[in-house]
Each structure stands twice: as C-alpha cells, then as structure tokens.
mmCIF file with all atom_site columns, N, CA and C in Angstrom:
data_model
loop_
_atom_site.group_PDB
_atom_site.id
_atom_site.type_symbol
_atom_site.label_atom_id
_atom_site.label_alt_id
_atom_site.label_comp_id
_atom_site.label_asym_id
_atom_site.label_entity_id
_atom_site.label_seq_id
_atom_site.pdbx_PDB_ins_code
_atom_site.Cartn_x
_atom_site.Cartn_y
_atom_site.Cartn_z
_atom_site.occupancy
_atom_site.B_iso_or_equiv
_atom_site.pdbx_formal_charge
_atom_site.auth_seq_id
_atom_site.auth_comp_id
_atom_site.auth_asym_id
_atom_site.auth_atom_id
_atom_site.pdbx_PDB_model_num
ATOM 1   N N  . MET A 1 1  ? 32.817 65.459  -11.619 1.00 0.00 ? 1  MET A N  1
ATOM 2   C CA . MET A 1 1  ? 32.749 66.602  -12.093 1.00 0.00 ? 1  MET A CA 1
ATOM 3   C C  . MET A 1 1  ? 33.777 67.600  -11.415 1.00 0.00 ? 1  MET A C  1
ATOM 4   N N  . SER A 1 2  ? 34.803 68.120  -12.139 1.00 0.00 ? 2  SER A N  1
ATOM 5   C CA . SER A 1 2  ? 35.817 68.980  -11.336 1.00 0.00 ? 2  SER A CA 1
ATOM 6   C C  . SER A 1 2  ? 35.301 70.548  -11.035 1.00 0.00 ? 2  SER A C  1
ATOM 7   N N  . GLN A 1 3  ? 35.643 71.104  -9.896  1.00 0.00 ? 3  GLN A N  1
ATOM 8   C CA . GLN A 1 3  ? 35.245 72.398  -9.647  1.00 0.00 ? 3  GLN A CA 1
ATOM 9   C C  . GLN A 1 3  ? 36.101 73.359  -10.493 1.00 0.00 ? 3  GLN A C  1
ATOM 10  N N  . VAL A 1 4  ? 35.511 74.427  -10.656 1.00 0.00 ? 4  VAL A N  1
ATOM 11  C CA . VAL A 1 4  ? 36.232 75.665  -11.515 1.00 0.00 ? 4  VAL A CA 1
ATOM 12  C C  . VAL A 1 4  ? 37.004 76.272  -10.328 1.00 0.00 ? 4  VAL A C  1
ATOM 13  N N  . LYS A 1 5  ? 38.336 76.437  -10.717 1.00 0.00 ? 5  LYS A N  1
ATOM 14  C CA . LYS A 1 5  ? 39.118 77.210  -9.602  1.00 0.00 ? 5  LYS A CA 1
ATOM 15  C C  . LYS A 1 5  ? 39.233 78.781  -9.761  1.00 0.00 ? 5  LYS A C  1
ATOM 16  N N  . PRO A 1 6  ? 39.290 79.508  -8.956  1.00 0.00 ? 6  PRO A N  1
ATOM 17  C CA . PRO A 1 6  ? 39.305 80.973  -9.242  1.00 0.00 ? 6  PRO A CA 1
ATOM 18  C C  . PRO A 1 6  ? 40.445 81.347  -9.886  1.00 0.00 ? 6  PRO A C  1
ATOM 19  N N  . LEU A 1 7  ? 40.506 82.425  -10.788 1.00 0.00 ? 7  LEU A N  1
ATOM 20  C CA . LEU A 1 7  ? 41.655 83.067  -11.387 1.00 0.00 ? 7  LEU A CA 1
ATOM 21  C C  . LEU A 1 7  ? 42.631 83.508  -10.288 1.00 0.00 ? 7  LEU A C  1
ATOM 22  N N  . GLN A 1 8  ? 43.920 83.122  -10.309 1.00 0.00 ? 8  GLN A N  1
ATOM 23  C CA . GLN A 1 8  ? 45.021 83.583  -9.401  1.00 0.00 ? 8  GLN A CA 1
ATOM 24  C C  . GLN A 1 8  ? 46.043 84.358  -9.991  1.00 0.00 ? 8  GLN A C  1
ATOM 25  N N  . PHE A 1 9  ? 46.636 85.434  -9.090  1.00 0.00 ? 9  PHE A N  1
ATOM 26  C CA . PHE A 1 9  ? 47.536 86.299  -9.795  1.00 0.00 ? 9  PHE A CA 1
ATOM 27  C C  . PHE A 1 9  ? 48.836 86.386  -8.938  1.00 0.00 ? 9  PHE A C  1
ATOM 28  N N  . ALA A 1 10 ? 50.014 86.707  -9.715  1.00 0.00 ? 10 ALA A N  1
ATOM 29  C CA . ALA A 1 10 ? 51.193 86.655  -9.126  1.00 0.00 ? 10 ALA A CA 1
ATOM 30  C C  . ALA A 1 10 ? 51.901 87.983  -9.455  1.00 0.00 ? 10 ALA A C  1
ATOM 31  N N  . TYR A 1 11 ? 52.822 88.456  -8.720  1.00 0.00 ? 11 TYR A N  1
ATOM 32  C CA . TYR A 1 11 ? 53.795 89.419  -9.150  1.00 0.00 ? 11 TYR A CA 1
ATOM 33  C C  . TYR A 1 11 ? 55.203 89.003  -9.058  1.00 0.00 ? 11 TYR A C  1
ATOM 34  N N  . TRP A 1 12 ? 56.025 89.886  -9.592  1.00 0.00 ? 12 TRP A N  1
ATOM 35  C CA . TRP A 1 12 ? 57.439 89.533  -9.837  1.00 0.00 ? 12 TRP A CA 1
ATOM 36  C C  . TRP A 1 12 ? 58.264 90.299  -8.392  1.00 0.00 ? 12 TRP A C  1
ATOM 37  N N  . VAL A 1 13 ? 58.942 89.542  -7.856  1.00 0.00 ? 13 VAL A N  1
ATOM 38  C CA . VAL A 1 13 ? 59.753 89.963  -6.527  1.00 0.00 ? 13 VAL A CA 1
ATOM 39  C C  . VAL A 1 13 ? 60.934 90.649  -7.177  1.00 0.00 ? 13 VAL A C  1
ATOM 40  N N  . ALA A 1 14 ? 61.242 91.871  -6.626  1.00 0.00 ? 14 ALA A N  1
ATOM 41  C CA . ALA A 1 14 ? 62.472 92.485  -7.083  1.00 0.00 ? 14 ALA A CA 1
ATOM 42  C C  . ALA A 1 14 ? 63.581 91.904  -6.171  1.00 0.00 ? 14 ALA A C  1
ATOM 43  N N  . ASN A 1 15 ? 64.319 90.781  -6.658  1.00 0.00 ? 15 ASN A N  1
ATOM 44  C CA . ASN A 1 15 ? 65.313 90.190  -5.726  1.00 0.00 ? 15 ASN A CA 1
ATOM 45  C C  . ASN A 1 15 ? 66.721 90.223  -6.442  1.00 0.00 ? 15 ASN A C  1
ATOM 46  N N  . VAL A 1 16 ? 66.859 91.083  -7.376  1.00 0.00 ? 16 VAL A N  1
ATOM 47  C CA . VAL A 1 16 ? 68.222 91.137  -8.148  1.00 0.00 ? 16 VAL A CA 1
ATOM 48  C C  . VAL A 1 16 ? 68.452 92.734  -7.983  1.00 0.00 ? 16 VAL A C  1
ATOM 49  N N  . SER A 1 17 ? 69.741 92.900  -8.138  1.00 0.00 ? 17 SER A N  1
ATOM 50  C CA . SER A 1 17 ? 70.329 94.330  -8.254  1.00 0.00 ? 17 SER A CA 1
ATOM 51  C C  . SER A 1 17 ? 69.683 94.936  -9.479  1.00 0.00 ? 17 SER A C  1
ATOM 52  N N  . GLY A 1 18 ? 69.053 96.115  -9.202  1.00 0.00 ? 18 GLY A N  1
ATOM 53  C CA . GLY A 1 18 ? 68.425 96.853  -10.387 1.00 0.00 ? 18 GLY A CA 1
ATOM 54  C C  . GLY A 1 18 ? 66.850 96.670  -10.300 1.00 0.00 ? 18 GLY A C  1
ATOM 55  N N  . GLY A 1 19 ? 66.392 95.954  -9.254  1.00 0.00 ? 19 GLY A N  1
ATOM 56  C CA . GLY A 1 19 ? 65.098 95.736  -9.001  1.00 0.00 ? 19 GLY A CA 1
ATOM 57  C C  . GLY A 1 19 ? 64.411 94.803  -10.020 1.00 0.00 ? 19 GLY A C  1
ATOM 58  N N  . LEU A 1 20 ? 63.542 95.175  -10.786 1.00 0.00 ? 20 LEU A N  1
ATOM 59  C CA . LEU A 1 20 ? 62.736 94.273  -11.514 1.00 0.00 ? 20 LEU A CA 1
ATOM 60  C C  . LEU A 1 20 ? 63.353 93.936  -12.865 1.00 0.00 ? 20 LEU A C  1
ATOM 61  N N  . VAL A 1 21 ? 64.261 94.721  -13.335 1.00 0.00 ? 21 VAL A N  1
ATOM 62  C CA . VAL A 1 21 ? 64.958 94.490  -14.682 1.00 0.00 ? 21 VAL A CA 1
ATOM 63  C C  . VAL A 1 21 ? 66.623 94.364  -14.523 1.00 0.00 ? 21 VAL A C  1
ATOM 64  N N  . ILE A 1 22 ? 67.230 93.654  -15.446 1.00 0.00 ? 22 ILE A N  1
ATOM 65  C CA . ILE A 1 22 ? 68.645 93.575  -15.295 1.00 0.00 ? 22 ILE A CA 1
ATOM 66  C C  . ILE A 1 22 ? 69.068 94.689  -16.527 1.00 0.00 ? 22 ILE A C  1
ATOM 67  N N  . SER A 1 23 ? 69.729 95.738  -15.979 1.00 0.00 ? 23 SER A N  1
ATOM 68  C CA . SER A 1 23 ? 69.946 96.792  -17.168 1.00 0.00 ? 23 SER A CA 1
ATOM 69  C C  . SER A 1 23 ? 71.018 97.516  -16.526 1.00 0.00 ? 23 SER A C  1
ATOM 70  N N  . GLN A 1 24 ? 71.869 98.136  -17.405 1.00 0.00 ? 24 GLN A N  1
ATOM 71  C CA . GLN A 1 24 ? 72.890 98.925  -17.153 1.00 0.00 ? 24 GLN A CA 1
ATOM 72  C C  . GLN A 1 24 ? 72.297 100.352 -16.914 1.00 0.00 ? 24 GLN A C  1
ATOM 73  N N  . ILE A 1 25 ? 71.125 100.666 -17.409 1.00 0.00 ? 25 ILE A N  1
ATOM 74  C CA . ILE A 1 25 ? 70.376 101.956 -17.081 1.00 0.00 ? 25 ILE A CA 1
ATOM 75  C C  . ILE A 1 25 ? 70.082 101.829 -15.563 1.00 0.00 ? 25 ILE A C  1
ATOM 76  N N  . GLU A 1 26 ? 70.320 103.032 -15.016 1.00 0.00 ? 26 GLU A N  1
ATOM 77  C CA . GLU A 1 26 ? 70.022 103.405 -13.629 1.00 0.00 ? 26 GLU A CA 1
ATOM 78  C C  . GLU A 1 26 ? 68.555 103.081 -13.269 1.00 0.00 ? 26 GLU A C  1
ATOM 79  N N  . GLN A 1 27 ? 68.072 102.318 -12.217 1.00 0.00 ? 27 GLN A N  1
ATOM 80  C CA . GLN A 1 27 ? 66.727 102.008 -12.075 1.00 0.00 ? 27 GLN A CA 1
ATOM 81  C C  . GLN A 1 27 ? 66.302 102.724 -10.857 1.00 0.00 ? 27 GLN A C  1
ATOM 82  N N  . ARG A 1 28 ? 64.918 103.028 -10.711 1.00 0.00 ? 28 ARG A N  1
ATOM 83  C CA . ARG A 1 28 ? 64.361 103.689 -9.554  1.00 0.00 ? 28 ARG A CA 1
ATOM 84  C C  . ARG A 1 28 ? 63.878 102.490 -8.588  1.00 0.00 ? 28 ARG A C  1
ATOM 85  N N  . THR A 1 29 ? 63.798 101.212 -8.875  1.00 0.00 ? 29 THR A N  1
ATOM 86  C CA . THR A 1 29 ? 63.276 100.281 -8.039  1.00 0.00 ? 29 THR A CA 1
ATOM 87  C C  . THR A 1 29 ? 64.399 99.777  -7.435  1.00 0.00 ? 29 THR A C  1
ATOM 88  N N  . ARG A 1 30 ? 64.168 99.554  -5.844  1.00 0.00 ? 30 ARG A N  1
ATOM 89  C CA . ARG A 1 30 ? 65.080 99.067  -5.037  1.00 0.00 ? 30 ARG A CA 1
ATOM 90  C C  . ARG A 1 30 ? 64.849 97.601  -4.952  1.00 0.00 ? 30 ARG A C  1
ATOM 91  N N  . TRP A 1 31 ? 65.886 96.737  -4.327  1.00 0.00 ? 31 TRP A N  1
ATOM 92  C CA . TRP A 1 31 ? 65.749 95.513  -4.369  1.00 0.00 ? 31 TRP A CA 1
ATOM 93  C C  . TRP A 1 31 ? 65.941 94.708  -3.003  1.00 0.00 ? 31 TRP A C  1
ATOM 94  N N  . ASP A 1 32 ? 66.234 95.628  -1.885  1.00 0.00 ? 32 ASP A N  1
ATOM 95  C CA . ASP A 1 32 ? 66.303 95.208  -0.466  1.00 0.00 ? 32 ASP A CA 1
ATOM 96  C C  . ASP A 1 32 ? 65.117 94.572  0.232   1.00 0.00 ? 32 ASP A C  1
ATOM 97  N N  . ALA A 1 33 ? 65.419 93.856  1.350   1.00 0.00 ? 33 ALA A N  1
ATOM 98  C CA . ALA A 1 33 ? 64.235 93.128  1.912   1.00 0.00 ? 33 ALA A CA 1
ATOM 99  C C  . ALA A 1 33 ? 63.262 94.043  2.355   1.00 0.00 ? 33 ALA A C  1
ATOM 100 N N  . GLU A 1 34 ? 63.547 95.290  2.994   1.00 0.00 ? 34 GLU A N  1
ATOM 101 C CA . GLU A 1 34 ? 62.354 96.093  3.383   1.00 0.00 ? 34 GLU A CA 1
ATOM 102 C C  . GLU A 1 34 ? 61.552 96.563  2.331   1.00 0.00 ? 34 GLU A C  1
ATOM 103 N N  . TYR A 1 35 ? 62.245 97.025  1.208   1.00 0.00 ? 35 TYR A N  1
ATOM 104 C CA . TYR A 1 35 ? 61.212 97.320  -0.113  1.00 0.00 ? 35 TYR A CA 1
ATOM 105 C C  . TYR A 1 35 ? 60.375 96.032  -0.440  1.00 0.00 ? 35 TYR A C  1
ATOM 106 N N  . ASN A 1 36 ? 61.038 94.831  -0.443  1.00 0.00 ? 36 ASN A N  1
ATOM 107 C CA . ASN A 1 36 ? 60.112 93.696  -0.951  1.00 0.00 ? 36 ASN A CA 1
ATOM 108 C C  . ASN A 1 36 ? 58.944 93.414  0.172   1.00 0.00 ? 36 ASN A C  1
ATOM 109 N N  . ARG A 1 37 ? 59.199 93.927  1.490   1.00 0.00 ? 37 ARG A N  1
ATOM 110 C CA . ARG A 1 37 ? 58.178 93.632  2.482   1.00 0.00 ? 37 ARG A CA 1
ATOM 111 C C  . ARG A 1 37 ? 57.240 94.666  2.111   1.00 0.00 ? 37 ARG A C  1
ATOM 112 N N  . GLU A 1 38 ? 57.333 95.729  1.851   1.00 0.00 ? 38 GLU A N  1
ATOM 113 C CA . GLU A 1 38 ? 56.385 96.795  1.535   1.00 0.00 ? 38 GLU A CA 1
ATOM 114 C C  . GLU A 1 38 ? 55.777 96.277  0.338   1.00 0.00 ? 38 GLU A C  1
ATOM 115 N N  . LEU A 1 39 ? 56.328 95.749  -0.822  1.00 0.00 ? 39 LEU A N  1
ATOM 116 C CA . LEU A 1 39 ? 55.631 95.269  -1.933  1.00 0.00 ? 39 LEU A CA 1
ATOM 117 C C  . LEU A 1 39 ? 54.768 94.084  -1.656  1.00 0.00 ? 39 LEU A C  1
ATOM 118 N N  . ALA A 1 40 ? 55.274 93.225  -0.821  1.00 0.00 ? 40 ALA A N  1
ATOM 119 C CA . ALA A 1 40 ? 54.275 92.074  -0.600  1.00 0.00 ? 40 ALA A CA 1
ATOM 120 C C  . ALA A 1 40 ? 53.079 92.487  0.305   1.00 0.00 ? 40 ALA A C  1
ATOM 121 N N  . LYS A 1 41 ? 53.051 93.481  1.227   1.00 0.00 ? 41 LYS A N  1
ATOM 122 C CA . LYS A 1 41 ? 51.987 93.842  1.957   1.00 0.00 ? 41 LYS A CA 1
ATOM 123 C C  . LYS A 1 41 ? 51.030 94.592  0.882   1.00 0.00 ? 41 LYS A C  1
ATOM 124 N N  . ILE A 1 42 ? 51.637 95.245  -0.120  1.00 0.00 ? 42 ILE A N  1
ATOM 125 C CA . ILE A 1 42 ? 50.574 96.079  -1.137  1.00 0.00 ? 42 ILE A CA 1
ATOM 126 C C  . ILE A 1 42 ? 49.940 94.979  -1.697  1.00 0.00 ? 42 ILE A C  1
ATOM 127 N N  . ALA A 1 43 ? 50.654 93.992  -2.338  1.00 0.00 ? 43 ALA A N  1
ATOM 128 C CA . ALA A 1 43 ? 50.191 92.655  -3.234  1.00 0.00 ? 43 ALA A CA 1
ATOM 129 C C  . ALA A 1 43 ? 49.166 92.065  -2.495  1.00 0.00 ? 43 ALA A C  1
ATOM 130 N N  . GLU A 1 44 ? 49.270 91.705  -1.280  1.00 0.00 ? 44 GLU A N  1
ATOM 131 C CA . GLU A 1 44 ? 48.352 91.060  -0.498  1.00 0.00 ? 44 GLU A CA 1
ATOM 132 C C  . GLU A 1 44 ? 47.022 91.854  -0.379  1.00 0.00 ? 44 GLU A C  1
ATOM 133 N N  . ARG A 1 45 ? 47.284 93.189  -0.063  1.00 0.00 ? 45 ARG A N  1
ATOM 134 C CA . ARG A 1 45 ? 46.016 94.032  0.182   1.00 0.00 ? 45 ARG A CA 1
ATOM 135 C C  . ARG A 1 45 ? 45.181 94.067  -1.247  1.00 0.00 ? 45 ARG A C  1
ATOM 136 N N  . ALA A 1 46 ? 45.996 93.835  -2.480  1.00 0.00 ? 46 ALA A N  1
ATOM 137 C CA . ALA A 1 46 ? 45.397 94.054  -3.769  1.00 0.00 ? 46 ALA A CA 1
ATOM 138 C C  . ALA A 1 46 ? 44.690 92.685  -4.349  1.00 0.00 ? 46 ALA A C  1
ATOM 139 N N  . GLY A 1 47 ? 45.135 91.621  -3.528  1.00 0.00 ? 47 GLY A N  1
ATOM 140 C CA . GLY A 1 47 ? 44.628 90.306  -3.942  1.00 0.00 ? 47 GLY A CA 1
ATOM 141 C C  . GLY A 1 47 ? 45.557 89.376  -4.545  1.00 0.00 ? 47 GLY A C  1
ATOM 142 N N  . PHE A 1 48 ? 46.825 89.737  -4.620  1.00 0.00 ? 48 PHE A N  1
ATOM 143 C CA . PHE A 1 48 ? 47.674 88.932  -5.356  1.00 0.00 ? 48 PHE A CA 1
ATOM 144 C C  . PHE A 1 48 ? 47.796 87.443  -4.512  1.00 0.00 ? 48 PHE A C  1
ATOM 145 N N  . ASP A 1 49 ? 48.076 86.503  -5.307  1.00 0.00 ? 49 ASP A N  1
ATOM 146 C CA . ASP A 1 49 ? 48.173 85.117  -4.334  1.00 0.00 ? 49 ASP A CA 1
ATOM 147 C C  . ASP A 1 49 ? 49.505 84.634  -4.351  1.00 0.00 ? 49 ASP A C  1
ATOM 148 N N  . TYR A 1 50 ? 50.293 84.979  -5.264  1.00 0.00 ? 50 TYR A N  1
ATOM 149 C CA . TYR A 1 50 ? 51.772 84.395  -5.305  1.00 0.00 ? 50 TYR A CA 1
ATOM 150 C C  . TYR A 1 50 ? 53.006 85.522  -5.657  1.00 0.00 ? 50 TYR A C  1
ATOM 151 N N  . ALA A 1 51 ? 53.878 85.167  -5.272  1.00 0.00 ? 51 ALA A N  1
ATOM 152 C CA . ALA A 1 51 ? 55.032 86.023  -5.614  1.00 0.00 ? 51 ALA A CA 1
ATOM 153 C C  . ALA A 1 51 ? 56.155 85.245  -6.434  1.00 0.00 ? 51 ALA A C  1
ATOM 154 N N  . LEU A 1 52 ? 56.499 85.569  -7.378  1.00 0.00 ? 52 LEU A N  1
ATOM 155 C CA . LEU A 1 52 ? 57.476 84.950  -8.327  1.00 0.00 ? 52 LEU A CA 1
ATOM 156 C C  . LEU A 1 52 ? 58.805 85.452  -8.300  1.00 0.00 ? 52 LEU A C  1
ATOM 157 N N  . THR A 1 53 ? 59.726 84.691  -8.040  1.00 0.00 ? 53 THR A N  1
ATOM 158 C CA . THR A 1 53 ? 61.251 85.276  -7.961  1.00 0.00 ? 53 THR A CA 1
ATOM 159 C C  . THR A 1 53 ? 62.193 84.799  -9.177  1.00 0.00 ? 53 THR A C  1
ATOM 160 N N  . GLN A 1 54 ? 62.949 85.778  -9.677  1.00 0.00 ? 54 GLN A N  1
ATOM 161 C CA . GLN A 1 54 ? 63.972 85.280  -10.530 1.00 0.00 ? 54 GLN A CA 1
ATOM 162 C C  . GLN A 1 54 ? 65.094 84.433  -9.903  1.00 0.00 ? 54 GLN A C  1
ATOM 163 N N  . ILE A 1 55 ? 65.627 83.449  -10.369 1.00 0.00 ? 55 ILE A N  1
ATOM 164 C CA . ILE A 1 55 ? 66.728 82.594  -9.853  1.00 0.00 ? 55 ILE A CA 1
ATOM 165 C C  . ILE A 1 55 ? 67.602 82.402  -11.147 1.00 0.00 ? 55 ILE A C  1
ATOM 166 N N  . ARG A 1 56 ? 68.752 81.977  -10.767 1.00 0.00 ? 56 ARG A N  1
ATOM 167 C CA . ARG A 1 56 ? 70.043 81.935  -11.604 1.00 0.00 ? 56 ARG A CA 1
ATOM 168 C C  . ARG A 1 56 ? 70.649 80.674  -10.986 1.00 0.00 ? 56 ARG A C  1
ATOM 169 N N  . PHE A 1 57 ? 70.721 79.678  -11.707 1.00 0.00 ? 57 PHE A N  1
ATOM 170 C CA . PHE A 1 57 ? 71.459 78.500  -11.380 1.00 0.00 ? 57 PHE A CA 1
ATOM 171 C C  . PHE A 1 57 ? 72.863 78.421  -11.775 1.00 0.00 ? 57 PHE A C  1
ATOM 172 N N  . THR A 1 58 ? 72.993 78.743  -13.083 1.00 0.00 ? 58 THR A N  1
ATOM 173 C CA . THR A 1 58 ? 74.334 78.904  -13.710 1.00 0.00 ? 58 THR A CA 1
ATOM 174 C C  . THR A 1 58 ? 74.444 79.916  -14.687 1.00 0.00 ? 58 THR A C  1
ATOM 175 N N  . ALA A 1 59 ? 75.705 80.403  -14.773 1.00 0.00 ? 59 ALA A N  1
ATOM 176 C CA . ALA A 1 59 ? 75.936 81.451  -15.778 1.00 0.00 ? 59 ALA A CA 1
ATOM 177 C C  . ALA A 1 59 ? 75.473 82.674  -15.247 1.00 0.00 ? 59 ALA A C  1
ATOM 178 N N  . GLY A 1 60 ? 75.438 83.730  -15.935 1.00 0.00 ? 60 GLY A N  1
ATOM 179 C CA . GLY A 1 60 ? 74.851 85.031  -15.367 1.00 0.00 ? 60 GLY A CA 1
ATOM 180 C C  . GLY A 1 60 ? 73.865 85.732  -16.307 1.00 0.00 ? 60 GLY A C  1
ATOM 181 N N  . TYR A 1 61 ? 73.253 86.679  -16.038 1.00 0.00 ? 61 TYR A N  1
ATOM 182 C CA . TYR A 1 61 ? 72.304 87.315  -16.892 1.00 0.00 ? 61 TYR A CA 1
ATOM 183 C C  . TYR A 1 61 ? 72.457 88.806  -16.634 1.00 0.00 ? 61 TYR A C  1
ATOM 184 N N  . GLY A 1 62 ? 73.446 89.379  -16.170 1.00 0.00 ? 62 GLY A N  1
ATOM 185 C CA . GLY A 1 62 ? 73.823 90.709  -16.145 1.00 0.00 ? 62 GLY A CA 1
ATOM 186 C C  . GLY A 1 62 ? 73.712 91.285  -14.778 1.00 0.00 ? 62 GLY A C  1
ATOM 187 N N  . ALA A 1 63 ? 72.971 90.813  -13.818 1.00 0.00 ? 63 ALA A N  1
ATOM 188 C CA . ALA A 1 63 ? 72.690 91.466  -12.452 1.00 0.00 ? 63 ALA A CA 1
ATOM 189 C C  . ALA A 1 63 ? 74.183 91.438  -11.651 1.00 0.00 ? 63 ALA A C  1
ATOM 190 N N  . ASP A 1 64 ? 74.457 92.514  -11.085 1.00 0.00 ? 64 ASP A N  1
ATOM 191 C CA . ASP A 1 64 ? 75.553 92.480  -10.262 1.00 0.00 ? 64 ASP A CA 1
ATOM 192 C C  . ASP A 1 64 ? 75.591 91.723  -8.847  1.00 0.00 ? 64 ASP A C  1
ATOM 193 N N  . ASN A 1 65 ? 74.212 91.780  -8.369  1.00 0.00 ? 65 ASN A N  1
ATOM 194 C CA . ASN A 1 65 ? 73.953 91.062  -7.065  1.00 0.00 ? 65 ASN A CA 1
ATOM 195 C C  . ASN A 1 65 ? 72.534 90.454  -7.081  1.00 0.00 ? 65 ASN A C  1
ATOM 196 N N  . GLN A 1 66 ? 72.459 89.419  -6.484  1.00 0.00 ? 66 GLN A N  1
ATOM 197 C CA . GLN A 1 66 ? 70.937 88.605  -6.236  1.00 0.00 ? 66 GLN A CA 1
ATOM 198 C C  . GLN A 1 66 ? 70.794 88.121  -4.910  1.00 0.00 ? 66 GLN A C  1
ATOM 199 N N  . HIS A 1 67 ? 69.585 88.346  -4.284  1.00 0.00 ? 67 HIS A N  1
ATOM 200 C CA . HIS A 1 67 ? 69.210 87.677  -3.202  1.00 0.00 ? 67 HIS A CA 1
ATOM 201 C C  . HIS A 1 67 ? 68.616 86.257  -3.719  1.00 0.00 ? 67 HIS A C  1
ATOM 202 N N  . GLU A 1 68 ? 68.922 85.254  -2.738  1.00 0.00 ? 68 GLU A N  1
ATOM 203 C CA . GLU A 1 68 ? 68.485 83.975  -3.045  1.00 0.00 ? 68 GLU A CA 1
ATOM 204 C C  . GLU A 1 68 ? 67.055 83.739  -3.179  1.00 0.00 ? 68 GLU A C  1
ATOM 205 N N  . SER A 1 69 ? 66.289 83.290  -4.111  1.00 0.00 ? 69 SER A N  1
ATOM 206 C CA . SER A 1 69 ? 64.943 83.303  -4.265  1.00 0.00 ? 69 SER A CA 1
ATOM 207 C C  . SER A 1 69 ? 64.151 82.687  -3.021  1.00 0.00 ? 69 SER A C  1
ATOM 208 N N  . VAL A 1 70 ? 64.811 81.624  -2.344  1.00 0.00 ? 70 VAL A N  1
ATOM 209 C CA . VAL A 1 70 ? 64.257 81.148  -1.166  1.00 0.00 ? 70 VAL A CA 1
ATOM 210 C C  . VAL A 1 70 ? 64.171 82.117  -0.016  1.00 0.00 ? 70 VAL A C  1
ATOM 211 N N  . THR A 1 71 ? 64.857 83.260  -0.126  1.00 0.00 ? 71 THR A N  1
ATOM 212 C CA . THR A 1 71 ? 64.758 84.240  0.994   1.00 0.00 ? 71 THR A CA 1
ATOM 213 C C  . THR A 1 71 ? 63.557 84.682  0.944   1.00 0.00 ? 71 THR A C  1
ATOM 214 N N  . PHE A 1 72 ? 62.922 85.034  -0.121  1.00 0.00 ? 72 PHE A N  1
ATOM 215 C CA . PHE A 1 72 ? 61.423 85.539  -0.099  1.00 0.00 ? 72 PHE A CA 1
ATOM 216 C C  . PHE A 1 72 ? 60.350 84.631  -0.489  1.00 0.00 ? 72 PHE A C  1
ATOM 217 N N  . SER A 1 73 ? 60.574 83.469  -0.279  1.00 0.00 ? 73 SER A N  1
ATOM 218 C CA . SER A 1 73 ? 59.495 82.468  -0.548  1.00 0.00 ? 73 SER A CA 1
ATOM 219 C C  . SER A 1 73 ? 58.728 82.342  0.896   1.00 0.00 ? 73 SER A C  1
#
C-alpha cells in the first residue's frame, strides 16, 4: 500500500526581464538576484516547496534579457 504524499506548492521565479511576465507594458516586478533571494525567503517561510523558472532553449518569447534557469536552482 502506498503512502499518501502531502500536497506541495511551487512559485514562479522572476528570472526574465519584466519580472514574471513578458510584456512591453512597464512592470513593477524586478528580476535581479537580490529580489529573487527576497522572494525565496518569503516563499520558504510561507511553506512553498519548489521554485519554477522560465527557460528558453530556442527562439524568443519577447523578453529582452534572461537569467539562466540553473542560476536560481
């Protein structure tokens, strides 16, 4: 008989310019490493288990800049 695993939560990391969304509209969300450290601490205190990062292998999706996903792993 398998054990029931608890529900786990994740949040999206702001690792692209524009923060959490790719848009031509000015965003209030930062995407630098210090901001992401702050978000990680808040998320851990709130009980989040994982952080999900956007990744781009080929082509583009409109972001001017992007941190490599493994930077925040």
